[in-house]
Amino acid sequence: MAVVTPPAGAPPTSAGRSRRPDGARALATTFLGYATLVFFGLVFLYPFVIQIANSFKTEPDAAANPLSPVPDPVALDGFARIFEGTAFPLWMGNSVLVTVLVTAGRVFFDSLAGYALARLRFRGRAGLFAAVVAVMAVPGVVLLIPKFLVLNQLGMYDSYTALVVPLLADAAGVFIMKQFFESIPVSVEEAARIDGAGPFRTFWSVVLPMARPALITLTILSFQGSWNEFPHSLVAVQDPDLFTLPRGLADLVSGSLGAGTQYPLKLGAALLATIPVAIVFVIFQRYFVRDANDGADKG
């Protein structure tokens, strides 16, 4: 079989001309994309690096070089003062108690409300859901004074009840659960109804186990939101023994410890307050991604 070769000096074929520019363009686009991601990643992470670095600095070093990412020398005086000179352990305990109760309450009540709006047929259902969506559009700061008045009139002000009860349900969680429940086929509930299961039994035994990705998402958002909640604690309690971590850290930043910047103490306390949220997010994110992939494979 004869092999046909192009004559000497002939121009390259159209296929040869198109492949090289396309490959170079794709490589340049990929490099530019990764470079952009790295740049914004460094911009995003730099404040956290400064926070960690200043937590391990001495007071003079932190005051003289607050933006240096390297402590010189490395010191643990700030962390020692956190536990010896402040009520940080008390704030941590209050935050753990409030966060656990609020997260459990939101997961339960938001799921119930979401299922009722998605499956039960009753008069005013559309108007009630519209009200839930409308509440999501209201800035939280607008509700601070009404919250204070309600808590004061009900005799709940300055108590653990005031910290927990108003946060046990939120509109965003109800919206998330309703949208997820509507994506589940109604046919999966028919067998339970045939066996005589009521609405709550069907919700608890059949539908809720299928909503694991939405529940994990709601758990992450509820934990993070209640752990970092500051405005509500500002109008709910005044007793220092009831301060949560955000309220206590705000007290430190406002200068309750006296003169001086005290960057190692303040940033060290903020670093310790960030760790639980990061741990919960990493753990539950793994399960969320796994469940989402399993649902995609089954679909």
Coordinates of C-alpha atoms in Angstrom, one line a residue:
M1 CA 0.0 0.0 0.0
A2 CA 1.5 3.3 -1.1
V3 CA 1.9 6.1 1.5
V4 CA 1.0 9.5 0.2
T5 CA 3.2 12.2 1.6
P6 CA 2.6 15.9 1.1
P7 CA 5.1 17.7 -1.1
A8 CA 7.9 19.7 0.4
G9 CA 6.9 23.2 1.3
A10 CA 3.2 22.4 1.4
P11 CA 1.2 24.2 4.2
P12 CA 0.1 22.1 7.2
T13 CA -3.4 20.5 7.1
S14 CA -6.4 22.2 8.7
A15 CA -6.5 19.6 11.4
G16 CA -2.9 20.3 12.4
R17 CA -3.5 24.0 12.4
S18 CA -6.6 23.8 14.6
R19 CA -5.3 21.3 17.2
R20 CA -2.3 23.3 18.4
P21 CA -4.0 26.6 19.0
D22 CA -6.9 24.9 20.7
G23 CA -4.6 23.0 23.0
A24 CA -2.6 26.1 23.9
R25 CA -5.8 28.1 24.5
A26 CA -7.2 25.4 26.8
L27 CA -3.9 25.3 28.7
A28 CA -3.8 29.0 29.1
T29 CA -7.4 29.1 30.2
T30 CA -6.8 26.4 32.8
F31 CA -3.7 28.1 34.1
L32 CA -5.5 31.4 34.4
G33 CA -8.4 29.8 36.2
Y34 CA -6.2 28.1 38.8
A35 CA -4.2 31.3 39.2
T36 CA -7.4 33.2 39.9
L37 CA -8.5 30.6 42.4
V38 CA -5.2 30.6 44.2
F39 CA -5.2 34.4 44.4
F40 CA -8.6 34.7 45.9
G41 CA -7.9 31.8 48.2
L42 CA -4.9 33.5 49.6
V43 CA -6.8 36.8 50.0
F44 CA -9.6 34.9 51.8
L45 CA -7.2 32.9 54.1
Y46 CA -4.8 35.8 55.0
P47 CA -7.0 37.2 57.8
F48 CA -7.2 33.8 59.4
V49 CA -3.4 33.4 59.1
I50 CA -3.0 36.8 60.8
Q51 CA -5.4 35.7 63.5
I52 CA -3.5 32.5 64.2
A53 CA -0.1 34.3 64.1
N54 CA -1.2 37.0 66.6
S55 CA -2.6 34.4 68.9
F56 CA 0.9 33.0 69.4
K57 CA 2.7 36.4 69.7
T58 CA 3.8 38.3 72.7
E59 CA 1.9 41.5 73.5
P60 CA 4.8 43.9 72.3
D61 CA 5.3 41.8 69.1
A62 CA 1.6 41.9 68.3
A63 CA 1.3 45.6 68.9
A64 CA 4.4 46.4 66.8
N65 CA 3.8 43.9 64.0
P66 CA 0.1 43.1 63.9
L67 CA 0.1 42.1 60.2
S68 CA 3.2 39.9 60.3
P69 CA 2.3 36.2 59.7
V70 CA 5.2 34.9 61.7
P71 CA 5.3 35.3 65.5
D72 CA 8.7 36.3 66.9
P73 CA 9.0 34.8 69.4
V74 CA 6.2 32.1 69.7
A75 CA 4.4 32.6 73.1
L76 CA 1.3 31.0 74.8
D77 CA 0.7 33.9 77.2
G78 CA -2.4 34.9 75.4
F79 CA -4.1 31.5 75.8
A80 CA -3.0 31.3 79.4
R81 CA -4.7 34.7 80.1
I82 CA -7.8 33.6 78.3
F83 CA -8.5 30.8 80.9
E84 CA -7.1 32.6 83.9
G85 CA -8.2 36.2 83.5
T86 CA -11.6 35.9 81.7
A87 CA -14.9 34.0 81.9
F88 CA -14.1 32.1 78.7
P89 CA -14.9 28.6 80.1
L90 CA -18.3 29.9 81.3
W91 CA -19.0 31.5 77.9
M92 CA -18.0 28.3 76.2
G93 CA -20.4 26.2 78.4
N94 CA -23.3 28.6 77.7
S95 CA -22.6 28.5 74.0
V96 CA -22.5 24.7 73.9
L97 CA -25.8 24.4 75.9
V98 CA -27.6 27.0 73.8
T99 CA -26.3 25.7 70.5
V100 CA -27.1 22.0 71.1
L101 CA -30.7 22.9 72.2
V102 CA -31.3 25.3 69.4
T103 CA -29.8 23.0 66.7
A104 CA -31.9 20.0 67.9
G105 CA -35.0 22.2 68.1
R106 CA -34.6 23.7 64.6
V107 CA -34.0 20.3 63.0
F108 CA -37.1 18.9 64.6
F109 CA -39.5 21.8 64.3
D110 CA -38.3 23.0 60.9
S111 CA -38.7 19.5 59.5
L112 CA -42.3 19.2 60.9
A113 CA -43.3 22.6 59.5
G114 CA -41.7 21.8 56.2
Y115 CA -43.4 18.5 55.9
A116 CA -46.8 20.0 56.8
L117 CA -46.4 22.7 54.1
A118 CA -45.3 20.2 51.5
R119 CA -47.7 17.4 52.1
L120 CA -50.7 18.4 54.2
R121 CA -53.6 20.2 52.5
F122 CA -55.3 22.8 54.7
R123 CA -56.9 26.2 54.3
G124 CA -54.4 29.0 54.3
R125 CA -51.4 26.8 53.4
A126 CA -50.3 29.1 50.5
G127 CA -50.7 32.2 52.6
L128 CA -48.7 30.7 55.5
F129 CA -45.9 29.7 53.2
A130 CA -45.9 33.2 51.7
A131 CA -45.6 34.6 55.3
V132 CA -42.6 32.3 55.9
V133 CA -40.9 33.6 52.7
A134 CA -41.7 37.2 53.7
V135 CA -40.1 36.7 57.1
M136 CA -36.8 35.6 55.3
A137 CA -36.7 39.0 53.7
V138 CA -37.0 41.0 56.9
P139 CA -33.6 42.1 58.3
G140 CA -32.9 40.6 61.7
V141 CA -32.0 43.9 63.3
V142 CA -35.6 45.2 62.7
L143 CA -36.8 42.5 65.1
L144 CA -34.5 43.2 68.0
I145 CA -36.7 45.7 69.9
P146 CA -39.9 43.5 69.4
K147 CA -37.9 40.5 70.7
F148 CA -36.9 42.4 73.8
L149 CA -40.5 43.6 74.4
V150 CA -41.9 40.1 74.0
L151 CA -39.3 38.4 76.2
N152 CA -39.8 41.1 78.9
Q153 CA -43.6 40.8 78.8
L154 CA -43.5 37.0 79.0
G155 CA -41.1 37.1 82.0
M156 CA -38.3 35.2 80.0
Y157 CA -35.8 38.1 79.9
D158 CA -32.3 37.4 81.3
S159 CA -32.6 33.6 81.4
Y160 CA -31.5 30.5 79.4
T161 CA -35.1 30.3 78.2
A162 CA -34.8 33.7 76.5
L163 CA -31.6 32.5 74.7
V164 CA -33.1 29.2 73.4
V165 CA -36.9 29.4 72.8
P166 CA -37.0 32.3 70.3
L167 CA -34.4 30.5 68.1
L168 CA -36.0 27.0 68.1
A169 CA -37.4 27.6 64.6
D170 CA -36.4 29.8 61.6
A171 CA -38.0 30.6 58.3
A172 CA -34.9 29.5 56.2
G173 CA -34.9 26.0 57.7
V174 CA -38.7 25.6 57.1
F175 CA -38.1 26.7 53.5
I176 CA -35.2 24.3 52.9
M177 CA -37.1 21.3 54.3
K178 CA -40.3 22.1 52.4
Q179 CA -38.5 22.3 49.1
F180 CA -36.7 19.0 49.8
F181 CA -39.9 17.1 50.9
E182 CA -41.6 18.3 47.7
S183 CA -38.9 16.6 45.7
I184 CA -39.7 13.2 47.3
P185 CA -42.4 11.2 45.3
V186 CA -45.7 10.9 47.0
S187 CA -45.8 7.2 46.1
V188 CA -43.2 6.3 48.7
E189 CA -45.7 7.2 51.4
E190 CA -48.6 5.2 50.0
A191 CA -47.5 1.9 51.5
A192 CA -47.3 3.5 55.0
R193 CA -50.8 4.9 54.6
I194 CA -52.1 1.6 53.4
D195 CA -50.7 0.0 56.6
G196 CA -52.6 2.6 58.7
A197 CA -49.8 4.9 59.5
G198 CA -50.9 8.5 60.4
P199 CA -49.2 11.7 59.1
F200 CA -46.7 11.9 61.9
R201 CA -45.7 8.2 61.7
T202 CA -45.3 8.5 57.9
F203 CA -43.2 11.6 58.4
W204 CA -41.0 10.1 61.1
S205 CA -40.5 6.6 59.7
V206 CA -40.7 7.0 56.0
V207 CA -40.0 10.5 54.8
L208 CA -37.6 11.9 57.4
P209 CA -34.9 9.1 56.8
M210 CA -34.9 10.0 53.1
A211 CA -34.2 13.7 53.9
R212 CA -30.8 13.0 55.3
P213 CA -28.9 15.5 53.0
A214 CA -31.4 18.3 53.8
L215 CA -31.2 17.5 57.5
I216 CA -27.4 17.6 57.5
T217 CA -27.5 20.9 55.6
L218 CA -30.0 22.3 58.2
T219 CA -27.8 21.0 61.0
I220 CA -24.7 22.8 59.7
L221 CA -26.6 26.1 59.2
S222 CA -28.4 25.8 62.5
F223 CA -25.2 25.0 64.5
Q224 CA -23.2 27.8 62.8
G225 CA -26.0 30.3 63.1
S226 CA -26.7 29.6 66.8
W227 CA -23.1 29.4 67.8
N228 CA -22.3 32.8 66.2
E229 CA -25.6 34.4 67.3
F230 CA -24.8 37.8 68.8
P231 CA -27.7 40.3 68.2
H232 CA -30.2 38.0 69.9
S233 CA -28.1 37.5 73.0
L234 CA -27.7 41.3 73.2
V235 CA -31.4 41.8 73.7
A236 CA -32.1 38.5 75.6
V237 CA -29.7 38.6 78.5
Q238 CA -27.8 41.1 80.6
D239 CA -26.4 38.9 83.3
P240 CA -22.7 38.2 82.7
D241 CA -23.2 34.6 83.9
L242 CA -25.5 34.0 80.9
F243 CA -23.1 35.4 78.2
T244 CA -22.4 33.2 75.3
L245 CA -19.1 33.3 73.4
P246 CA -20.1 36.0 70.9
R247 CA -21.4 38.2 73.7
G248 CA -18.3 37.5 75.8
L249 CA -15.9 38.2 72.9
A250 CA -17.7 41.5 72.2
D251 CA -17.2 42.4 75.8
L252 CA -13.4 41.7 75.5
V253 CA -13.1 43.7 72.3
S254 CA -15.0 46.7 73.8
G255 CA -12.1 47.0 76.3
S256 CA -13.4 45.4 79.5
L257 CA -9.9 44.1 80.3
G258 CA -8.4 47.6 80.6
A259 CA -5.8 49.5 78.5
G260 CA -3.7 48.1 75.7
T261 CA -4.4 46.3 72.4
Q262 CA -4.2 42.8 74.0
Y263 CA -4.2 41.2 70.5
P264 CA -3.0 37.8 71.6
L265 CA -5.7 37.4 74.1
K266 CA -8.6 38.7 71.9
L267 CA -7.5 36.8 68.8
G268 CA -6.7 33.7 70.7
A269 CA -10.2 33.7 72.2
A270 CA -11.7 34.2 68.7
L271 CA -9.6 31.3 67.4
L272 CA -10.8 29.0 70.1
A273 CA -14.4 30.0 69.3
T274 CA -13.9 29.2 65.6
I275 CA -12.7 25.6 66.1
P276 CA -16.0 23.9 67.1
V277 CA -17.8 25.4 64.0
A278 CA -15.0 24.3 61.7
I279 CA -15.0 20.7 63.2
V280 CA -18.8 20.3 62.8
F281 CA -18.7 21.7 59.3
V282 CA -15.9 19.4 58.1
I283 CA -17.5 16.3 59.7
F284 CA -21.1 16.9 58.4
Q285 CA -19.9 18.1 55.0
R286 CA -18.3 14.7 54.4
Y287 CA -21.6 12.9 55.0
F288 CA -23.5 15.5 53.0
V289 CA -21.4 15.0 49.9
R290 CA -21.5 11.2 50.3
D291 CA -25.3 11.2 50.6
A292 CA -25.7 13.6 47.7
N293 CA -23.5 11.4 45.5
D294 CA -25.4 8.2 46.5
G295 CA -28.7 9.9 45.6
A296 CA -27.3 10.9 42.2
D297 CA -26.2 7.4 41.5
K298 CA -29.6 6.0 42.5
G299 CA -31.4 8.5 40.3

